[in-house]
Coordinates of N, CA and C in Angstrom, one line a residue:
X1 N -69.8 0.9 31.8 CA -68.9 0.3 32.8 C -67.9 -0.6 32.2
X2 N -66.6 -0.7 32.2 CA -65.9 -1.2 31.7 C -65.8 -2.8 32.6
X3 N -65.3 -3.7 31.7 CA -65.4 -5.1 32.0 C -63.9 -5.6 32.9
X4 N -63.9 -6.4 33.7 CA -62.5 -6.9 34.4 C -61.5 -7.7 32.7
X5 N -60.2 -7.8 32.8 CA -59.9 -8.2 32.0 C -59.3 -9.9 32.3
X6 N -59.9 -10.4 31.6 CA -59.7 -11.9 32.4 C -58.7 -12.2 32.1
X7 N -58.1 -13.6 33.0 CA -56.4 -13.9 33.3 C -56.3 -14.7 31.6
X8 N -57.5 -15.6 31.6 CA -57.0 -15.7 30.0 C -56.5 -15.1 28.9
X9 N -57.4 -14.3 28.9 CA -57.3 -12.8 27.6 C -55.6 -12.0 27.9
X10 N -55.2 -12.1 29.5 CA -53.7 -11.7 29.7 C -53.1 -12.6 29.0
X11 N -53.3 -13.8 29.2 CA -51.8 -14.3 28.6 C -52.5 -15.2 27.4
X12 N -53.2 -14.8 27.0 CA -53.3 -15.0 25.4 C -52.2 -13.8 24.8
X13 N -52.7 -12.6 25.6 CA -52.4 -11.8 24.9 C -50.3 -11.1 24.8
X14 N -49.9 -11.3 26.1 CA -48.7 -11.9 26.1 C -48.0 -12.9 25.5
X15 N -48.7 -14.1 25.4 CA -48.2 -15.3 24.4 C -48.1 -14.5 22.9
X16 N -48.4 -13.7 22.4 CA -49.1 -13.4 21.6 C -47.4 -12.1 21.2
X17 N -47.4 -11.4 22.2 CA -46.4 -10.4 22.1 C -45.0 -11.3 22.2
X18 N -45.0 -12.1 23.2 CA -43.2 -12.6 22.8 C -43.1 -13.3 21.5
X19 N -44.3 -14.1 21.1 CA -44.1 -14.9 20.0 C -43.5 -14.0 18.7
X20 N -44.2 -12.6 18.4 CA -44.1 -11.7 17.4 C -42.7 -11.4 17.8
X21 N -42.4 -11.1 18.9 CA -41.1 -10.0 19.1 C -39.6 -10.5 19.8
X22 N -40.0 -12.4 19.8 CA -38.9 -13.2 20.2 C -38.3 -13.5 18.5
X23 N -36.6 -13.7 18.3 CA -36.3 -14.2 17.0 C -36.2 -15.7 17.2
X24 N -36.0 -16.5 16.3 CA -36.0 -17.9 16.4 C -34.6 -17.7 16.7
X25 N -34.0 -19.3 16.4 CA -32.6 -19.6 16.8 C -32.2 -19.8 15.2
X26 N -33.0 -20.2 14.4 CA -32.6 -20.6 13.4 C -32.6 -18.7 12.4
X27 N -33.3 -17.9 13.0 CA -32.8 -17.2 12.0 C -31.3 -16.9 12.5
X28 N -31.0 -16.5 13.7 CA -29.5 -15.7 14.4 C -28.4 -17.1 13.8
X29 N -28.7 -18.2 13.3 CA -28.0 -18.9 12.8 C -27.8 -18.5 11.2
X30 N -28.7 -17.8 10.7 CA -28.8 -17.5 9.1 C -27.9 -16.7 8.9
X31 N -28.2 -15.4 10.1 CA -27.7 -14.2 10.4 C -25.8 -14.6 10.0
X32 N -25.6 -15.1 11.0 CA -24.4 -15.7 11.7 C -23.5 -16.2 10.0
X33 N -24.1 -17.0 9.7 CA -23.5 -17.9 9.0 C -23.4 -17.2 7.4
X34 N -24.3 -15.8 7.3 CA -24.2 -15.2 5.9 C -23.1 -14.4 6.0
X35 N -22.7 -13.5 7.3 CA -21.3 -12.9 7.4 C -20.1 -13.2 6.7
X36 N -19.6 -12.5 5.9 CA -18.4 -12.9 5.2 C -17.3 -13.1 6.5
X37 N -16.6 -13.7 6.4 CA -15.7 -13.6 7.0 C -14.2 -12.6 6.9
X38 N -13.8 -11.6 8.1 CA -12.6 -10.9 8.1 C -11.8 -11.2 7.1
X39 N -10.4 -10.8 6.1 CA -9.7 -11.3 5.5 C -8.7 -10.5 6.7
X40 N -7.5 -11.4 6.9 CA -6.8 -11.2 7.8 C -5.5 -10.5 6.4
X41 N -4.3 -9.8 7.7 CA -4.1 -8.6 7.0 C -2.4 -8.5 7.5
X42 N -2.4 -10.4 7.5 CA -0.8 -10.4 7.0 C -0.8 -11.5 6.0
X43 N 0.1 -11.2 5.0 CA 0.0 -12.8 3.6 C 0.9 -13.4 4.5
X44 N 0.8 -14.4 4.4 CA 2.1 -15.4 5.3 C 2.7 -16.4 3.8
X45 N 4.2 -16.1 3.4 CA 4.2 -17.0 1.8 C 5.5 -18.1 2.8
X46 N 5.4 -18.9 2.1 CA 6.4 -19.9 2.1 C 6.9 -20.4 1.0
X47 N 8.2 -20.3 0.8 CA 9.0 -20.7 -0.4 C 9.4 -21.9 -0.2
X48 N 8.7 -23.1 -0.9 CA 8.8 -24.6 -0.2 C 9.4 -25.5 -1.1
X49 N 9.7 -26.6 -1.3 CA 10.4 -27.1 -2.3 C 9.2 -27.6 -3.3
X50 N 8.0 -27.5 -2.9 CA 6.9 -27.8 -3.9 C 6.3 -26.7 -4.7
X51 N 7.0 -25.1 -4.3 CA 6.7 -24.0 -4.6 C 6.3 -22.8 -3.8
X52 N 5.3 -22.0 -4.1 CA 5.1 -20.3 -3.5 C 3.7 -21.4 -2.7
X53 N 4.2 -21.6 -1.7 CA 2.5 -21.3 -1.2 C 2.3 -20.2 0.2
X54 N 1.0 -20.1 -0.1 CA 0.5 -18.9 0.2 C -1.0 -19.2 1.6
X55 N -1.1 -18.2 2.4 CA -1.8 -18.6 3.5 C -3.5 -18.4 3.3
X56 N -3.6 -18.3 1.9 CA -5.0 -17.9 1.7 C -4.9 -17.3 0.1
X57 N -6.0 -17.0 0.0 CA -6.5 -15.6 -1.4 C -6.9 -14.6 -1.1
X58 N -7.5 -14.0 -0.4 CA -7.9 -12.8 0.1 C -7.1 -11.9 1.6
X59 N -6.8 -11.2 1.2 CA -5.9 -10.6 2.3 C -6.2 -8.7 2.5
X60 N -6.2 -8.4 3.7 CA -6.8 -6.5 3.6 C -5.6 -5.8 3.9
X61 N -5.3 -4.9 3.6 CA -4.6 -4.0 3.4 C -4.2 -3.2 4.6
X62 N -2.9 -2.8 5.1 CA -3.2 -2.0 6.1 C -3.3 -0.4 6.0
X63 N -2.9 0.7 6.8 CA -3.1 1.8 6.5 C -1.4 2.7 5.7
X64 N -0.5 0.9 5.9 CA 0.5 1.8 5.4 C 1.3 0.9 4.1
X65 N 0.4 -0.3 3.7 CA 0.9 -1.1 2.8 C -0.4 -2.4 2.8
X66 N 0.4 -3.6 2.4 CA 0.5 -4.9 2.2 C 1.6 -5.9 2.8
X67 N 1.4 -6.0 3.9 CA 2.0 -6.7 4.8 C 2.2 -8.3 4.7
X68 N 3.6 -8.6 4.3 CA 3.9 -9.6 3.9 C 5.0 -10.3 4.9
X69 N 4.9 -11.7 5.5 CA 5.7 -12.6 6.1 C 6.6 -13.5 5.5
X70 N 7.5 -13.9 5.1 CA 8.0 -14.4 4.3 C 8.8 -16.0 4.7
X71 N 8.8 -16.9 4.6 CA 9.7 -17.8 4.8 C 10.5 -18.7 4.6
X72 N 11.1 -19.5 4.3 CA 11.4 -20.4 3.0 C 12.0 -21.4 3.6
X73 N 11.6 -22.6 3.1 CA 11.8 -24.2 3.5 C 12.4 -24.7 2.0
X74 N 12.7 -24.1 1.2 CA 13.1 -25.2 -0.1 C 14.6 -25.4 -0.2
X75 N 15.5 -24.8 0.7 CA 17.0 -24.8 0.8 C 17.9 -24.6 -0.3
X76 N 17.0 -24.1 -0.7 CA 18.2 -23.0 -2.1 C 18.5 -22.1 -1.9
X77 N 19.7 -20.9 -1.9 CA 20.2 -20.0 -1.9 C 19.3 -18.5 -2.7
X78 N 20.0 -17.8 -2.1 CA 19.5 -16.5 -3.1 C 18.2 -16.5 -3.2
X79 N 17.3 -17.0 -2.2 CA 15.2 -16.9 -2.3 C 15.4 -15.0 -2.3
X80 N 14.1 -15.2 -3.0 CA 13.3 -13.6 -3.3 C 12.2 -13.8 -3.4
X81 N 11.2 -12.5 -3.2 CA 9.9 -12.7 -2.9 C 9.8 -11.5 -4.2
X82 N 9.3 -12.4 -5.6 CA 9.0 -11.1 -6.4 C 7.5 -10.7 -6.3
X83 N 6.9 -9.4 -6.5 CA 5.0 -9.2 -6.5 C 5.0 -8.3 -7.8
X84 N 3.9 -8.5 -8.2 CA 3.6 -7.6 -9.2 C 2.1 -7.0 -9.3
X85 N 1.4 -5.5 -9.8 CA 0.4 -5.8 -9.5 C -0.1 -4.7 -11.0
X86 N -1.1 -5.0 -11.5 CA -1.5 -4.5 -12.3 C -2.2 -3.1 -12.4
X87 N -2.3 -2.7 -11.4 CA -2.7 -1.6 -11.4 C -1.6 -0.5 -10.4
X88 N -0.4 -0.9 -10.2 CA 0.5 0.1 -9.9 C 1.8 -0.3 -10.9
X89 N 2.5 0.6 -11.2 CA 3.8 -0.2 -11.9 C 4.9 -0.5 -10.9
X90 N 4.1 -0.8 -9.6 CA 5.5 -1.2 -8.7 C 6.0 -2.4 -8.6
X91 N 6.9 -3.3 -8.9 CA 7.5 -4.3 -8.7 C 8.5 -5.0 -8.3
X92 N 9.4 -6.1 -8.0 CA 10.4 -6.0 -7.5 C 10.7 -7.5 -6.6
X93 N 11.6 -7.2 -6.0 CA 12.0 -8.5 -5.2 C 12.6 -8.0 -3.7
X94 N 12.1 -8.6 -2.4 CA 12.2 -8.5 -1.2 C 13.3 -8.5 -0.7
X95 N 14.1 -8.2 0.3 CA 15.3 -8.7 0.8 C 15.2 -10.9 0.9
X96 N 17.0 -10.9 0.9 CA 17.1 -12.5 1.0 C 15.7 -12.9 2.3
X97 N 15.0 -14.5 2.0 CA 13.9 -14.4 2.4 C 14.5 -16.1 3.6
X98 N 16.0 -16.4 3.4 CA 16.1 -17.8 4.3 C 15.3 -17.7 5.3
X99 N 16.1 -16.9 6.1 CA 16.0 -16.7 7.6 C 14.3 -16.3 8.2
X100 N 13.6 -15.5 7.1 CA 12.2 -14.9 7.3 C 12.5 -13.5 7.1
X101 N 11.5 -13.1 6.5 CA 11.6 -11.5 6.4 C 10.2 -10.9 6.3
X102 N 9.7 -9.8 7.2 CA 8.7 -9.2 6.7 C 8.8 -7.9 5.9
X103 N 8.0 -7.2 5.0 CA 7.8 -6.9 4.0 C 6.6 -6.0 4.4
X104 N 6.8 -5.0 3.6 CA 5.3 -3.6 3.6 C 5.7 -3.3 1.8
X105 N 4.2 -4.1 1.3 CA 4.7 -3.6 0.0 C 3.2 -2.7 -0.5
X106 N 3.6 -1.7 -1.1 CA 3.2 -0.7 -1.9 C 2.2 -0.7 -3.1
X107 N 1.7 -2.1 -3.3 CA 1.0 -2.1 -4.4 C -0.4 -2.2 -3.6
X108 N -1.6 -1.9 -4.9 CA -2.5 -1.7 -4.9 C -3.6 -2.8 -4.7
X109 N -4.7 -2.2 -4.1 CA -6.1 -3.2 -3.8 C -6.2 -4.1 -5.3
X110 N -6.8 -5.0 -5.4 CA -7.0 -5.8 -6.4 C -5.9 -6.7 -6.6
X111 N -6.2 -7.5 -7.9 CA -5.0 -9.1 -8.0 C -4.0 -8.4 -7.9
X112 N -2.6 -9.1 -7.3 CA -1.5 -8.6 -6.8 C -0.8 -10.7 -7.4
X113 N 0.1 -11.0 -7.9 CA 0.6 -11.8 -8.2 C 2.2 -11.9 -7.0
X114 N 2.3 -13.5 -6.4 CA 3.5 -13.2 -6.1 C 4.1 -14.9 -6.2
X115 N 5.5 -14.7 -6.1 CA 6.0 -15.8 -6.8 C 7.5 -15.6 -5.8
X116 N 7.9 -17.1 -5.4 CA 9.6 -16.9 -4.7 C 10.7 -17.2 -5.9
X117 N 11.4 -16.5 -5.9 CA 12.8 -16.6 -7.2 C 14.1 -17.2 -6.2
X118 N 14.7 -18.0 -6.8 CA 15.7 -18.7 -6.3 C 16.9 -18.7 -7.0
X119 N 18.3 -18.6 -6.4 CA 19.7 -18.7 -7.1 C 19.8 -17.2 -7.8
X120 N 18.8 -16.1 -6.9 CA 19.2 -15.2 -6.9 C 18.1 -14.5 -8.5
X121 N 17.3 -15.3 -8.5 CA 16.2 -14.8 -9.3 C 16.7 -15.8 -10.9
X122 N 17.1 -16.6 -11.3 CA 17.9 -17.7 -11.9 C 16.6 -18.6 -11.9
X123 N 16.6 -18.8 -11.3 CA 15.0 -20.1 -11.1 C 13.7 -19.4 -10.4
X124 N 12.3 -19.6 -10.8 CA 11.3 -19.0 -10.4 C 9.8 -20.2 -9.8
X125 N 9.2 -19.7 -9.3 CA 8.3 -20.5 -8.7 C 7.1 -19.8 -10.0
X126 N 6.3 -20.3 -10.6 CA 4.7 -20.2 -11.1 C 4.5 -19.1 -10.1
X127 N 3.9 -17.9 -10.6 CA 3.4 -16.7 -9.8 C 1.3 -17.3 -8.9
X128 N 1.8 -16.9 -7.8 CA 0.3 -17.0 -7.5 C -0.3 -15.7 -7.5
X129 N -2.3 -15.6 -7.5 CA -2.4 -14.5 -7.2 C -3.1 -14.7 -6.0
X130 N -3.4 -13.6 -6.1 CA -4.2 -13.1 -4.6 C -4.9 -11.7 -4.6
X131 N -6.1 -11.7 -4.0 CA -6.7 -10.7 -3.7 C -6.5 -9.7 -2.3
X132 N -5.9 -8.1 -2.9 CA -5.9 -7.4 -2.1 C -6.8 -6.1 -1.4
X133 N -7.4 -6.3 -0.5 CA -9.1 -5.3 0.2 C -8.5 -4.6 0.7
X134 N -9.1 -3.4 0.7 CA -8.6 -1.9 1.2 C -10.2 -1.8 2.0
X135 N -10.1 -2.4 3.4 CA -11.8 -2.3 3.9 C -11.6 -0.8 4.8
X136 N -10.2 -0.2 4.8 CA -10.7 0.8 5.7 C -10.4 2.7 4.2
X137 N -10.1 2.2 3.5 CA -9.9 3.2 2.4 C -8.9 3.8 2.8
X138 N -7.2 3.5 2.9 CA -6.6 3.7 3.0 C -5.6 4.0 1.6
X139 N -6.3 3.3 0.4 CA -5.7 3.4 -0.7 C -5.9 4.5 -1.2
X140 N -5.3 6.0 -1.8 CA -5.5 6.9 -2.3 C -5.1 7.4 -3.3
X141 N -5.9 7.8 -5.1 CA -4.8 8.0 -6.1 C -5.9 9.0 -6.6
X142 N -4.9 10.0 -7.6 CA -5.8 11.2 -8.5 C -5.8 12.2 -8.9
X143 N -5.0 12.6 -6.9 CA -4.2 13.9 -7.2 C -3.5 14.1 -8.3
X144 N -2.6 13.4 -8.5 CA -1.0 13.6 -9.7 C -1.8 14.1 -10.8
X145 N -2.7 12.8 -11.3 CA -3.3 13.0 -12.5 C -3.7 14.5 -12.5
X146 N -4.6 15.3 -11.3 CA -5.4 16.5 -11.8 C -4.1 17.5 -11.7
X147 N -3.1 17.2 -11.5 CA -2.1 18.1 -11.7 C -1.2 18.2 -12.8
X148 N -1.5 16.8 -13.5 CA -1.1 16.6 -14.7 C 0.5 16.1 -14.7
X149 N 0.2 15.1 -14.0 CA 2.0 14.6 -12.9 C 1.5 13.2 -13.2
X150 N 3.2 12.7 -13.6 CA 3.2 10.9 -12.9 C 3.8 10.2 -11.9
X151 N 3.5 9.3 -11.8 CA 4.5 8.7 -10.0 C 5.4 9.2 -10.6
X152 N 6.5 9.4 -9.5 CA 7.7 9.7 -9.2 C 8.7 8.2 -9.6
X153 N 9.9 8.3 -10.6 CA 10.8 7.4 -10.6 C 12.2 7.9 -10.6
X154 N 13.0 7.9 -10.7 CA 14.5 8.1 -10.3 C 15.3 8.8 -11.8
X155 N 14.8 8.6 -12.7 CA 15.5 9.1 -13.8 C 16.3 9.9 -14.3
X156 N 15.8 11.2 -13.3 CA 16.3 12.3 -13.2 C 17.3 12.3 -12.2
X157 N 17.3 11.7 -11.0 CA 18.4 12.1 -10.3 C 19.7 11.4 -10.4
X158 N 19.7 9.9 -11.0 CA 20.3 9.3 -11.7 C 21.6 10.0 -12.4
X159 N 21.0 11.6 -13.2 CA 22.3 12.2 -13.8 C 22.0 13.3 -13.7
X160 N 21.3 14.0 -12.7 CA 21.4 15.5 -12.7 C 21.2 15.7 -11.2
X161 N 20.7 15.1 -10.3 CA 20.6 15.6 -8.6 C 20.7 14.0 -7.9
X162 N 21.5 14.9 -6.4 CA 21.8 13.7 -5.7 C 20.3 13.6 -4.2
X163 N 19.8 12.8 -4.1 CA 19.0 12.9 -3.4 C 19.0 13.9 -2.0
X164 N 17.8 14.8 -1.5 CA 18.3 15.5 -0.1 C 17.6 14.2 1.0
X165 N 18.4 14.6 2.0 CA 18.7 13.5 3.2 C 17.9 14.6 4.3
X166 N 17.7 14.0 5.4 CA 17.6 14.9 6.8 C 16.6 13.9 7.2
X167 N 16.6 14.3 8.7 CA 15.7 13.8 9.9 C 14.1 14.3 9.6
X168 N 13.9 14.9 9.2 CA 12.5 14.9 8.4 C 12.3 15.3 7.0
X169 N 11.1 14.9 6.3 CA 10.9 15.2 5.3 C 10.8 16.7 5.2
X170 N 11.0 17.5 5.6 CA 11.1 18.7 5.1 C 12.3 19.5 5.0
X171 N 13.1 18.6 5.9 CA 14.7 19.0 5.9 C 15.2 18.4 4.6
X172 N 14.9 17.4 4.4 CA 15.1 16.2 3.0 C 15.4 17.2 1.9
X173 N 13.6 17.6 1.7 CA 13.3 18.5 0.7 C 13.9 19.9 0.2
X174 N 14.3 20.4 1.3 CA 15.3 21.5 1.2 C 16.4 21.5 0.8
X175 N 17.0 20.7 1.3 CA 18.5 19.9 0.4 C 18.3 20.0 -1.1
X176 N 16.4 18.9 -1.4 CA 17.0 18.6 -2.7 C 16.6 19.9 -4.0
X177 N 15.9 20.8 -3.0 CA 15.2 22.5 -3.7 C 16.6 23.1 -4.1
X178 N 17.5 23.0 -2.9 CA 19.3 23.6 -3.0 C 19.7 23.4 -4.0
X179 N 19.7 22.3 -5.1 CA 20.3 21.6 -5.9 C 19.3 22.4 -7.4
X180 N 18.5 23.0 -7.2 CA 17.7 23.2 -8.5 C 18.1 24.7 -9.0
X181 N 18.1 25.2 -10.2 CA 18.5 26.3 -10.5 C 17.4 27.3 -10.4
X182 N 16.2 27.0 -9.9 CA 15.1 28.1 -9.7 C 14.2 27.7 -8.5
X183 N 14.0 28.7 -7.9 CA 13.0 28.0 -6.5 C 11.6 27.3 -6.8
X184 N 11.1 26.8 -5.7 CA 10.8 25.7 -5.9 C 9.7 25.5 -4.0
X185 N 8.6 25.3 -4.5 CA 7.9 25.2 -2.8 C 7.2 23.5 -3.1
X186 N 6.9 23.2 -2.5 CA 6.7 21.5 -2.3 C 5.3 21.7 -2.1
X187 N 4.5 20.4 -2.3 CA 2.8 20.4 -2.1 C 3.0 18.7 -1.9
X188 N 2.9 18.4 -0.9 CA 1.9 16.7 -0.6 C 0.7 16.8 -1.2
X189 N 1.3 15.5 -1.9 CA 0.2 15.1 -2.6 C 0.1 13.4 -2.4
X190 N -1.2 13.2 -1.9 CA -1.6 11.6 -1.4 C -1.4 10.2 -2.6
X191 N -0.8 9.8 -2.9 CA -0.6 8.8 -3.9 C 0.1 7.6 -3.6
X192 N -1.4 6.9 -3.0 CA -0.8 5.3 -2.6 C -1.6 5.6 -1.0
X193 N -1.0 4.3 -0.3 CA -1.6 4.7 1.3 C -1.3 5.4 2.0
X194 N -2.0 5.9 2.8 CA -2.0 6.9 3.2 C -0.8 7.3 4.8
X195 N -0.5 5.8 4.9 CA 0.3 5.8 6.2 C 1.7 5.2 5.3
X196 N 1.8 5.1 4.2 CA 3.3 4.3 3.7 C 4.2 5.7 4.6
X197 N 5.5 4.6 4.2 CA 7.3 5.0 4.8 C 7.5 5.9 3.1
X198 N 6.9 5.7 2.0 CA 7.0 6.6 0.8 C 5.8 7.3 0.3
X199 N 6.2 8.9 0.4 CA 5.1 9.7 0.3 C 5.5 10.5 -0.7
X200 N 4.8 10.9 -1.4 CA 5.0 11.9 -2.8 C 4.8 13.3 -2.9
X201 N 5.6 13.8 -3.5 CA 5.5 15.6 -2.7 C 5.6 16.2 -4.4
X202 N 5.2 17.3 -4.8 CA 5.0 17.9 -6.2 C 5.8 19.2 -6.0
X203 N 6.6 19.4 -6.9 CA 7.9 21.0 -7.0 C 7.0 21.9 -7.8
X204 N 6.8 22.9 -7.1 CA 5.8 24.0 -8.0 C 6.5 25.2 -8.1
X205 N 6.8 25.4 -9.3 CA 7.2 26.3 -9.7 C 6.4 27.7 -10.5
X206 N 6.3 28.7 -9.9 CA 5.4 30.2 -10.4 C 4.4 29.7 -10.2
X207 N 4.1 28.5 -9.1 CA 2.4 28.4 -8.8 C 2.0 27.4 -9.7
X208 N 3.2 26.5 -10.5 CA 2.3 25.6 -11.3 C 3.3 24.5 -11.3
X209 N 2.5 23.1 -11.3 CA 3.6 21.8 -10.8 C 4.7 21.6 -11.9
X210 N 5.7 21.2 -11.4 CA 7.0 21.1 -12.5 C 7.4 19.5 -12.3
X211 N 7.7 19.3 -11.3 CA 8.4 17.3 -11.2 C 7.7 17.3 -9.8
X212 N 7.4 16.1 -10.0 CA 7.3 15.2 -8.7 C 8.7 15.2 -8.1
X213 N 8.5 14.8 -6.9 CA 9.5 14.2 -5.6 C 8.8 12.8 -5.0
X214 N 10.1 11.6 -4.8 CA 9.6 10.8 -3.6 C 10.5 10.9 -2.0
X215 N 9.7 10.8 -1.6 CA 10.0 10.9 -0.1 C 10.4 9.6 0.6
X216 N 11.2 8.8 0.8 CA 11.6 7.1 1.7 C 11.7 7.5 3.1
X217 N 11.1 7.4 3.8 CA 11.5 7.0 5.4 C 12.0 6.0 5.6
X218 N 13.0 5.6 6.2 CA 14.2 4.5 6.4 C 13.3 3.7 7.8
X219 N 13.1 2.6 8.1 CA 12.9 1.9 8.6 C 13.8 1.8 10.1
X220 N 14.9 1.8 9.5 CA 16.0 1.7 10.5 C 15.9 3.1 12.0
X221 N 16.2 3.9 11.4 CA 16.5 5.2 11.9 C 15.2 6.3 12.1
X222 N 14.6 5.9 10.7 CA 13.1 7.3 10.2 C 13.8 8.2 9.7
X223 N 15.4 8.2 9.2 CA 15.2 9.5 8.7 C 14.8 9.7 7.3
X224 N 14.6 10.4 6.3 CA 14.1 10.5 5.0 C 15.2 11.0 4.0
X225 N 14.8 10.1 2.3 CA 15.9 10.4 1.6 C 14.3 10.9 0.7
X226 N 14.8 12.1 0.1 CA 14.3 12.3 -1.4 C 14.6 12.6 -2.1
X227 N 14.0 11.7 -3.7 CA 14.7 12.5 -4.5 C 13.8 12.9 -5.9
X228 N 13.9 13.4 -6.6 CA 13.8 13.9 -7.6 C 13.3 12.6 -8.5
X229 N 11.5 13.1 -9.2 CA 11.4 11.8 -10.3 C 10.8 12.4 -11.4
X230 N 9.6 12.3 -11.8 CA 9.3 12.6 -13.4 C 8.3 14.2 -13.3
X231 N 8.7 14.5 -14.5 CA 8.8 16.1 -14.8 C 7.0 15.6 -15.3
X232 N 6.6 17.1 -14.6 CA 4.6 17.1 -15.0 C 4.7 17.8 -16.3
X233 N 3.2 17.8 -16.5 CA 3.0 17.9 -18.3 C 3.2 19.3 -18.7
X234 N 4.3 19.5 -19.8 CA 4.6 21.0 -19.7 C 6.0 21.6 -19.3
X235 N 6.2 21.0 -18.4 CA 8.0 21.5 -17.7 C 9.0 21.6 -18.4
X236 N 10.1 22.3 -17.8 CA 11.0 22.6 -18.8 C 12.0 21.3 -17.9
X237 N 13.0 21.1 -19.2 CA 13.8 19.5 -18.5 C 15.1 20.5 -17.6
X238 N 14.9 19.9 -16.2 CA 15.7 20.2 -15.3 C 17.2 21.0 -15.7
X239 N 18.2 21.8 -14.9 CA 19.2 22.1 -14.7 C 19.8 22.4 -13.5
X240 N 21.5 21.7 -13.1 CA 21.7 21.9 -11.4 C 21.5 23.2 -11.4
X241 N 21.7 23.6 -10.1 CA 22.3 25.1 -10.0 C 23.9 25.6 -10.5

């Protein structure tokens, strides 16, 4: 015959279950406080009369750049926002930055250096750096290389093609196929993020890559300029039609 279960033995045995299966406070404080914290995913720079300062060190990336705020308090003429980054060769200097200007720039996860130039790049501020996170993997590079291609730069159209234009990139591209002396079918190829306003497209010729192309979507409008940049490994060197 089985025995009654006494009120004791209940809440022994209860006391017994929340104690195991309650957390303290002090661990959800442990919890809490080991979280890294967000890196927010605009740089905010100020070009001040004491120099580049900057709203942090760690900044994330978005799906279509590096998103930059720009402002300047030092009352010198001709401010620019130059960046540099070591592991892209993109570089350069922003629009005039008096008034405030925001900025989507192109370079890559990791140190990124940026510095404000003044009197029209004449006088420079000490470069800062900064760390750039890619937390959602938006940065994309590798293709070119297995095709045996380098980024795209302007070289070539500089003195042999004039960029194709149009309301989309594939109207662009046709323009600039018009201009070449042998046909030519295009291949996107992912190189850089994945949502940039500049996208990289590969000229394949008899089925095998010949030059890169870049692609600009204009800000203003959307429509796209491309043009013609560095010949893949192997190609024969360009001729108009």
């Amino acid at each position: 015959m089985s025995r009654p279960v006494t009120t004791a033995v209940i809440a022994a045995t209860l006391g017994i279950t929340a104690g195991c299966g309650a957390p303290t406070a002090g661990t959800d404080q442990v919890a809490a406080t080991s979280r890294a914290p967000e890196a927010p995913d605009v740089v905010n720079v100020v070009c001040s009369p004491s120099g580049t300062v900057i709203s942090g060190t760690r900044f994330a990336a978005r799906g279509d750049g590096v998103h930059v705020h720009v402002e300047s308090t030092s009352g010198a003429s001709g401010v620019y926002l130059d960046y540099s980054s070591d592991r892209l060769p993109e570089s350069g200097g922003g629009e005039p930055v008096e008034a405030g200007t925001d900025l989507v720039l192109g370079v890559a996860p990791g140190p990124v250096t940026l510095n404000c130039a003044y009197d029209t790049g004449s006088r420079q501020d000490p470069p800062v750096t900064i760390e750039v996170l890619d937390p959602a993997g938006a940065w994309r590079t590798g293709a070119l290389d297995a095709l045996g291609c380098s980024a795209p730069n302007r070289s070539l159209v500089e003195w042999v093609y004039r960029p194709g234009t149009g309301p989309t990139a594939d109207v662009a591209l046709a323009g600039l196929a018009a201009q070449l002396d042998k046909p030519v079918t295009w291949r996107h190829v992912q190189d850089g993020y994945v949502d940039s306003s500049r996208q990289t497209f590969v000229a394949m010729r008899d089925g095998k890559p010949w030059a890169t192309a870049q692609a600009d979507r204009s800000p203003a409008d959307g429509t796209f300029s491309v043009y013609l940049g560095s010949l893949c490994s192997g190609a024969e060197m360009p001729r108009s039609s």
